[in-house]
Coordinates of C-alpha atoms in Angstrom, one line a residue:
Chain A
X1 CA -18.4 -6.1 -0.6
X2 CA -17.0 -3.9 2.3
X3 CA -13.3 -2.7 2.2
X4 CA -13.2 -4.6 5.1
X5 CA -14.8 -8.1 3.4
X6 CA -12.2 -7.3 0.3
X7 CA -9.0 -6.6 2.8
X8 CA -9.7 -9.9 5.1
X9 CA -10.0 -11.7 1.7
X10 CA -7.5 -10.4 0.1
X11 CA -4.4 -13.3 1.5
X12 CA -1.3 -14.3 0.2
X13 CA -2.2 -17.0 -2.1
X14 CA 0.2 -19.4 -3.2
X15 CA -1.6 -22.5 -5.1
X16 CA -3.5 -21.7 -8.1
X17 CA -5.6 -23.7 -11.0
X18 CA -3.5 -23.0 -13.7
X19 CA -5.7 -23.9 -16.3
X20 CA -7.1 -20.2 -15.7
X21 CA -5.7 -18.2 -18.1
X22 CA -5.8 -14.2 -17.3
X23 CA -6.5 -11.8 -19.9
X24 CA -4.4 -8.6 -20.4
X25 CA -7.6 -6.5 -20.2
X26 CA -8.1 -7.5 -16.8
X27 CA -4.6 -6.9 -15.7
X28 CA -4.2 -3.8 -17.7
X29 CA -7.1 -3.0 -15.2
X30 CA -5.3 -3.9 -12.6
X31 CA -2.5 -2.0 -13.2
X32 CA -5.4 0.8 -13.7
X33 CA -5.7 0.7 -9.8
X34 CA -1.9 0.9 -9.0
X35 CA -2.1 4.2 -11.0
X36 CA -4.6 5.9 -9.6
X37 CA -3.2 5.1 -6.0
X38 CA -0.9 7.6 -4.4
X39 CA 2.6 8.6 -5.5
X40 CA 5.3 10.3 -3.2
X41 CA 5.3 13.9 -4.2
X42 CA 3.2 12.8 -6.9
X43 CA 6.7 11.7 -9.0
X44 CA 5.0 8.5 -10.1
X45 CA 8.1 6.9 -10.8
X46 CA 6.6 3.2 -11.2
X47 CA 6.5 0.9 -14.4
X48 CA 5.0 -2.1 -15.1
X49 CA 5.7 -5.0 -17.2
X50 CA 3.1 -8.0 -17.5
X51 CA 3.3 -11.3 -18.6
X52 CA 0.1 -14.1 -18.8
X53 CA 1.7 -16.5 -21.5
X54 CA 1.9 -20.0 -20.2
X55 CA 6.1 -19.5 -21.8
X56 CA 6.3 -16.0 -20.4
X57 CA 5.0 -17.5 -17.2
X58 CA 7.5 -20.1 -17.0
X59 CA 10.7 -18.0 -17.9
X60 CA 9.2 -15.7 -14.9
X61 CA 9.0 -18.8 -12.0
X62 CA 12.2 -19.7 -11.5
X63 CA 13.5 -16.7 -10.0
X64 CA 11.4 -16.2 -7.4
X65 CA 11.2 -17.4 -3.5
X66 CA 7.9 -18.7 -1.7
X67 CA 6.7 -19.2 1.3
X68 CA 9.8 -19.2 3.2
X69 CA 8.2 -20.5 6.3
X70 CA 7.1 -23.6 5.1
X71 CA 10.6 -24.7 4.8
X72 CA 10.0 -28.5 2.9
X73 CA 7.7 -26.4 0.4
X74 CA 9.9 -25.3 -2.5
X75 CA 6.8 -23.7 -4.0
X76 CA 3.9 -24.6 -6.7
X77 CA 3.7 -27.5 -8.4
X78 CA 3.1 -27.7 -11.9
X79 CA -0.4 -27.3 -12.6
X80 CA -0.9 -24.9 -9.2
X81 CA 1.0 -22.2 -10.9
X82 CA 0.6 -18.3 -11.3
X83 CA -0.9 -17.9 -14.8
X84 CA 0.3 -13.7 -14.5
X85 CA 3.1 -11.8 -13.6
X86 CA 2.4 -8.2 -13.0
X87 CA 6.4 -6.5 -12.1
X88 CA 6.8 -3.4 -10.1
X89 CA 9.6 -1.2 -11.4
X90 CA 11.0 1.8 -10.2
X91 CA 12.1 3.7 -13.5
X92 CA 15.3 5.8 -12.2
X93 CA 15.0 7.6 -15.0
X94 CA 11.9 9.5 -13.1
X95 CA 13.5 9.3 -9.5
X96 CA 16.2 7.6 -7.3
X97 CA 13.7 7.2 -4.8
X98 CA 10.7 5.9 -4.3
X99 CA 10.1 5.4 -0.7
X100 CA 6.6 3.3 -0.5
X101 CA 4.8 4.0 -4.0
X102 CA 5.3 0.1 -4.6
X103 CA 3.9 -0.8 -1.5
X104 CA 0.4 1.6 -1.6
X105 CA 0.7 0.1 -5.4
X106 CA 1.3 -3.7 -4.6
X107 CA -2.0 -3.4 -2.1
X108 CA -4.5 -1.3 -4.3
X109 CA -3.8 -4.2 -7.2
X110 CA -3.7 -7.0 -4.8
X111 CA -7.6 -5.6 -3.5
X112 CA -8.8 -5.3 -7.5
X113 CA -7.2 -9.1 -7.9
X114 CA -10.0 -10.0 -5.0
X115 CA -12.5 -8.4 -6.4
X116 CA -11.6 -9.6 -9.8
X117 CA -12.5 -13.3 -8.1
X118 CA -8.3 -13.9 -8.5
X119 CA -6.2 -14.0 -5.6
X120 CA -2.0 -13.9 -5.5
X121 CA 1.3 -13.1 -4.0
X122 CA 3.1 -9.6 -3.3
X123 CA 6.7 -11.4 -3.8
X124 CA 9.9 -9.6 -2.7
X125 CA 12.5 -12.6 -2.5
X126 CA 13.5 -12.3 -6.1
X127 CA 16.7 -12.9 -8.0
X128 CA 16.5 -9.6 -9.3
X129 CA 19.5 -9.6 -11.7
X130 CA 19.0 -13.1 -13.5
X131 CA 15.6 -12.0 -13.7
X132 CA 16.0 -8.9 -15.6
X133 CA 18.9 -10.8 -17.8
X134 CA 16.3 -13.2 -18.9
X135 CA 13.6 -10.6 -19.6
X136 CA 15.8 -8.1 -21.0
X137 CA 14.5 -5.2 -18.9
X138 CA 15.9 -2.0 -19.6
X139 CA 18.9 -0.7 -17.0
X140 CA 17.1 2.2 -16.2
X141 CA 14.0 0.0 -14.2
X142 CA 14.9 -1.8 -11.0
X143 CA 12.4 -4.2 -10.2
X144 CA 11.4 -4.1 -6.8
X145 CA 8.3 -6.2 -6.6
X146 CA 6.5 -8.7 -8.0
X147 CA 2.6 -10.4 -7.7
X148 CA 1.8 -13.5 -8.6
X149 CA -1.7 -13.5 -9.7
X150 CA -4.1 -16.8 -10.4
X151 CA -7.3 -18.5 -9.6
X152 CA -6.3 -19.8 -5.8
X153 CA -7.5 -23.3 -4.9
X154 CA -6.1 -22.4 -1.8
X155 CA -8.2 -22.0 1.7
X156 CA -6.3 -19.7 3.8
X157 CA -7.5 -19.1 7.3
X158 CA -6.9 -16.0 9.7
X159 CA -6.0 -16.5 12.8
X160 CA -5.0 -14.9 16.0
X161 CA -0.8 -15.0 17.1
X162 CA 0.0 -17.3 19.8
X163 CA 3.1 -17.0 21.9
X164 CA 4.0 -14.2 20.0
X165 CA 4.8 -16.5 16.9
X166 CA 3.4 -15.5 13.6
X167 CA 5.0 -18.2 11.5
X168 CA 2.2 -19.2 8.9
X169 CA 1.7 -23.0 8.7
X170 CA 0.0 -25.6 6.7
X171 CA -2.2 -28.3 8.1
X172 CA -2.7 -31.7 6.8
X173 CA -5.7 -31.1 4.3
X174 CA -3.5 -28.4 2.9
X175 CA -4.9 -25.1 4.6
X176 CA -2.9 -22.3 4.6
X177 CA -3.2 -20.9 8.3
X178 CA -2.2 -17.1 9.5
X179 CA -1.5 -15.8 12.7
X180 CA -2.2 -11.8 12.8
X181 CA -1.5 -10.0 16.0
X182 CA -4.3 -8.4 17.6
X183 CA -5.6 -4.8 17.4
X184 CA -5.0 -4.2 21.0
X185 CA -1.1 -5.4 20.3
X186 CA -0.8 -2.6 17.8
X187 CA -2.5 0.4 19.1
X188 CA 0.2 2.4 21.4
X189 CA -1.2 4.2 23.9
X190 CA 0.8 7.1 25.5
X191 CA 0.2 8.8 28.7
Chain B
X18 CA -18.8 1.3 -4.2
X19 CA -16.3 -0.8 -7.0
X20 CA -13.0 -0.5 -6.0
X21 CA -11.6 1.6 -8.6
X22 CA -14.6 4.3 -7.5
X23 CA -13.0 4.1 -3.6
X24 CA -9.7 4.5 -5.4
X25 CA -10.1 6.8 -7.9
X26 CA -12.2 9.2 -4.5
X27 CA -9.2 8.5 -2.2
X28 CA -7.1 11.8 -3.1
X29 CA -4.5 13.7 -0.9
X30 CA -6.8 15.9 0.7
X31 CA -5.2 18.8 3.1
X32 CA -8.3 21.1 4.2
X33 CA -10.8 20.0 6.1
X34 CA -13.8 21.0 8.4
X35 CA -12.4 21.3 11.4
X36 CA -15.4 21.4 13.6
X37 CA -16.1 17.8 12.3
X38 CA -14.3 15.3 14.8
X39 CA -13.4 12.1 14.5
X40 CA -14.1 9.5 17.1
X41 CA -11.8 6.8 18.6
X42 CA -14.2 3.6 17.1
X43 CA -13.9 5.0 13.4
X44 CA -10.2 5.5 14.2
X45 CA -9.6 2.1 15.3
X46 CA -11.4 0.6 12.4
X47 CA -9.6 2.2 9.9
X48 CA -6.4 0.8 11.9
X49 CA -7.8 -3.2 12.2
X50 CA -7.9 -2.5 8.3
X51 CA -3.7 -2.4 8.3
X52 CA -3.8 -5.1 10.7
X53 CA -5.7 -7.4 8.3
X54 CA -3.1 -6.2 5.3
X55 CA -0.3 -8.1 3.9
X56 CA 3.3 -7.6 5.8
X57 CA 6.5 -9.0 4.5
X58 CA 7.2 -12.4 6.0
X59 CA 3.9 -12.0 8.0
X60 CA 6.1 -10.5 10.6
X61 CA 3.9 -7.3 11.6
X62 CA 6.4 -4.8 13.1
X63 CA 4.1 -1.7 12.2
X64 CA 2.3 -0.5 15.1
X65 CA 0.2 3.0 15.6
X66 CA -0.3 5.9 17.6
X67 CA -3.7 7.9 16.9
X68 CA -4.5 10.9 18.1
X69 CA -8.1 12.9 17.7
X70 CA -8.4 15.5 20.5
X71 CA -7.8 19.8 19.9
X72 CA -5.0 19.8 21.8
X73 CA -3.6 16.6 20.4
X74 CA -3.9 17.6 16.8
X75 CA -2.5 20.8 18.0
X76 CA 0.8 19.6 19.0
X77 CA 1.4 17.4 16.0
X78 CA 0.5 19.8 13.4
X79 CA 4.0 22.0 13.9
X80 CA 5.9 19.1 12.9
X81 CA 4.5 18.4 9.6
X82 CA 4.9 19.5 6.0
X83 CA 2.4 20.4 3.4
X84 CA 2.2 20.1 -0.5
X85 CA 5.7 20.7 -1.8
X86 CA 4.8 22.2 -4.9
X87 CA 2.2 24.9 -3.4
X88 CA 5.3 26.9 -2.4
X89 CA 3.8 30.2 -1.5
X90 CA 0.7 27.8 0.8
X91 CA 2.4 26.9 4.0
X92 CA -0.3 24.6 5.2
X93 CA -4.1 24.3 6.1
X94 CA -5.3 27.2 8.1
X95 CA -6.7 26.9 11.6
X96 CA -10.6 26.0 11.1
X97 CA -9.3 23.4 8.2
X98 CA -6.5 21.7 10.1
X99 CA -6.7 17.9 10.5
X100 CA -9.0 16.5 13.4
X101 CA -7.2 13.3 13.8
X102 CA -3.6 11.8 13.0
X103 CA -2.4 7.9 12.4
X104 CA 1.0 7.7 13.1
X105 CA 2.6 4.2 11.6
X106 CA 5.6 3.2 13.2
X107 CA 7.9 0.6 13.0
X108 CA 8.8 -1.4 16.0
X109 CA 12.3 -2.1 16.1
X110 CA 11.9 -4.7 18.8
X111 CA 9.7 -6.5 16.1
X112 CA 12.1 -6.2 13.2
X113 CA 14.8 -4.3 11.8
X114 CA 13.2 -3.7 8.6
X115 CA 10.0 -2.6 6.9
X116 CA 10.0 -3.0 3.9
X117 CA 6.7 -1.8 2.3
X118 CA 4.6 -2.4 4.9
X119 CA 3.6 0.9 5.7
X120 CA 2.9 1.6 2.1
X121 CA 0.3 -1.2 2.1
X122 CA -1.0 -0.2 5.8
X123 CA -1.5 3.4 4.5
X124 CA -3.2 2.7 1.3
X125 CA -5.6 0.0 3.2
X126 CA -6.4 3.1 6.1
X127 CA -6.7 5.8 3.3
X128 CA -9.3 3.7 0.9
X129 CA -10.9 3.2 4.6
X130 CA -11.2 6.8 5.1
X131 CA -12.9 7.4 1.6
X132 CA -15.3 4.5 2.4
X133 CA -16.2 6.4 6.0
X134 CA -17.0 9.5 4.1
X135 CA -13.4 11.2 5.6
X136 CA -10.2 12.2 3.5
X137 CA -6.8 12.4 4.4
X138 CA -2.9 12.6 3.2
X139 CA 0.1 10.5 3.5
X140 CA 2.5 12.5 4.9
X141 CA 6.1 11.7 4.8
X142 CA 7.6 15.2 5.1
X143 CA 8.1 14.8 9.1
X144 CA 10.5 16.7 11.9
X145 CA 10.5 13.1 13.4
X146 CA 13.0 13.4 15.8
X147 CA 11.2 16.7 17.6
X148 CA 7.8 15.5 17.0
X149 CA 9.0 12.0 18.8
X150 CA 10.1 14.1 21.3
X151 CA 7.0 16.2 21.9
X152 CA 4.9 13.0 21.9
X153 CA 7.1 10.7 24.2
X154 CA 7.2 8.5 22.0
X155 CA 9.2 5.2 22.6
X156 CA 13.2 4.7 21.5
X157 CA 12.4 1.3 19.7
X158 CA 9.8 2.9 17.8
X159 CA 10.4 4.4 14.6
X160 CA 8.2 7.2 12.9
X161 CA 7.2 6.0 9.4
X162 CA 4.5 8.1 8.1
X163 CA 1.5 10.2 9.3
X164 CA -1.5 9.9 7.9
X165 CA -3.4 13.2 8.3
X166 CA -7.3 12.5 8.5
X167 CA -10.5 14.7 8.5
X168 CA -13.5 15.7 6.9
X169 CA -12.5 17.1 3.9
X170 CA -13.4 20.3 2.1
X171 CA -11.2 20.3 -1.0
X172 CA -12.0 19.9 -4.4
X173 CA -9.3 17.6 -6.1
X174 CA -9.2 16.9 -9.8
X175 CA -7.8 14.5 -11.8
X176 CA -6.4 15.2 -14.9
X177 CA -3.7 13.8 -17.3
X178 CA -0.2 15.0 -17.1
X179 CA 1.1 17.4 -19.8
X180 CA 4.5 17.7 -20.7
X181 CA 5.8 15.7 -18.0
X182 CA 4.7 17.9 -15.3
X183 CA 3.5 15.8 -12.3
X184 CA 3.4 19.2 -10.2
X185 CA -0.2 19.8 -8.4
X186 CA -1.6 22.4 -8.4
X187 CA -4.1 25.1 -7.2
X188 CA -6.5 27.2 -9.6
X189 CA -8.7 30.5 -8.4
X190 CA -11.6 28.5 -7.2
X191 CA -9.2 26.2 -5.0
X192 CA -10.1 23.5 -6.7
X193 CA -6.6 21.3 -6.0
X194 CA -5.5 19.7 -9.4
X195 CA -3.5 16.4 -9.5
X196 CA -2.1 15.2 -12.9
X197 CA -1.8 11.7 -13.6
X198 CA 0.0 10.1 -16.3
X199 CA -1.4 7.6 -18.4
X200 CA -1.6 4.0 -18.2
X201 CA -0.5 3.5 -21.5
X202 CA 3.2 5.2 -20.1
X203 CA 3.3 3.0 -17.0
X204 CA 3.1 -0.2 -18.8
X205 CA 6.5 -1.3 -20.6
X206 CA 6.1 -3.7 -23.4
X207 CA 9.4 -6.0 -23.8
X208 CA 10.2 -7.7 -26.7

């Protein structure tokens, strides 16, 4: 597969068949990818902590925000779940800063969850400090991100932004539609 | 070419052949590769200035640092300068905030570069306000990062980091040295 088949595949996935269980080889090797990405200065001032337990899952699901567009959506069902968590953590202990390392991160793991045949989430809207009450993560990590990894049963479908609105939206047999502005909309040209 | 090859080849790389130049197509391809990458709330603020011509490259370069921890190497040489420059910006028209957007559009253009047989850097180290200046470019745009993009000539190599030292460095033969630490100290194990 080109980068370019594994980029346009690799969406925000939301529903998954949580009957998949993921093993922690696989997202060990996913991890694998976020460390051999690029670091600010080199620091390398991420941790991660993974869960794929069907308990660990569930302690993990309440704390976190989907889809905010689709606004009567309140997230996965039962049995569409994420069956893995992988946290992004900036370990202050190493740095104060840590500019984009969790973003370069968040997309090299999201590309290997593709090509793993897995698909997921980079989630940001997370009640960070329930969260890392009810997992007990050390004061020294803040978490700043999170994917939510699974087998996706759901179709999503690129499309081009209309009337400059790039609200995803959900048709009636479920598809999960995304407006991406066009190339000639973000090239600047000066002079 | 698996993923973890294209990621595990996609180093900082900052000396290049600088006879080799980059065309506008290849440059634009590696952009529609951010385009197609994930963006918080799907809102898209990044947008992109390119530039590939002598004298563009030329007025860029001044405003631009190199390799922090090669402190007696004040940057590529003329003849292995960059032959082309992304700049990611965020469009403050679009959105106030970026979140890690232009982590995840940098990655995606810096695997692409790999994949085209180019190298590059992510260089956050900017004069922003002169170098916005020189280049006219807009108020509501904001100078996030530059990526620096050529054909490379350096040698980098991997290696495991030693005493907590994540300081590259640069032997005899210039072969560029980049330690990494290990997977086993990025992932936290709770409970």
């Amino acid at each position: 597969m080109s980068l370019k088949e594994l980029i346009f595949k690799t969406r925000s996935h939301r529903r998954f068949d949580e009957t998949y269980r993921i093993d922690a080889k696989t997202i060990e090797s996913l991890i694998d990818l976020a460390r051999l990405s690029p670091s600010g200065a080199n620091r390398q001032p991420l941790k991660y902590i993974y869960y794929n337990s069907v308990s660990d899952c569930e302690k993990v699901f309440p704390y976190l925000a989907w889809a905010g567009y689709l606004t009567d959506w309140p997230g996965p069902d039962k049995g569409e779940r994420p069956t893995a968590y992988i946290i992004i953590l900036g370990d202050r202990s190493v740095s104060d800063i840590f500019g984009v390392d969790h973003g370069i991160a968040a997309q090299s793991i999201m590309l290997g969850t593709t090509e793993a045949g897995l698909g997921g989430c980079i989630i940001g809207s997370i009640k960070r400090e329930e969260l890392g009450n009810e997992l007990s993560i050390p004061d020294n990590l803040e978490i700043l991100l999170i994917l939510a990894i699974g087998k996706t049963v759901e179709n999503v479908i690129v499309e081009e932004v209309k009337n400059n609105d790039v609200k995803y939206w959900r048709d009636n047999d479920k598809n999960h539609h995304v407006p991406k502005r066009s190339l000639a909309e973000l090239i600047i040209k000066t002079k």
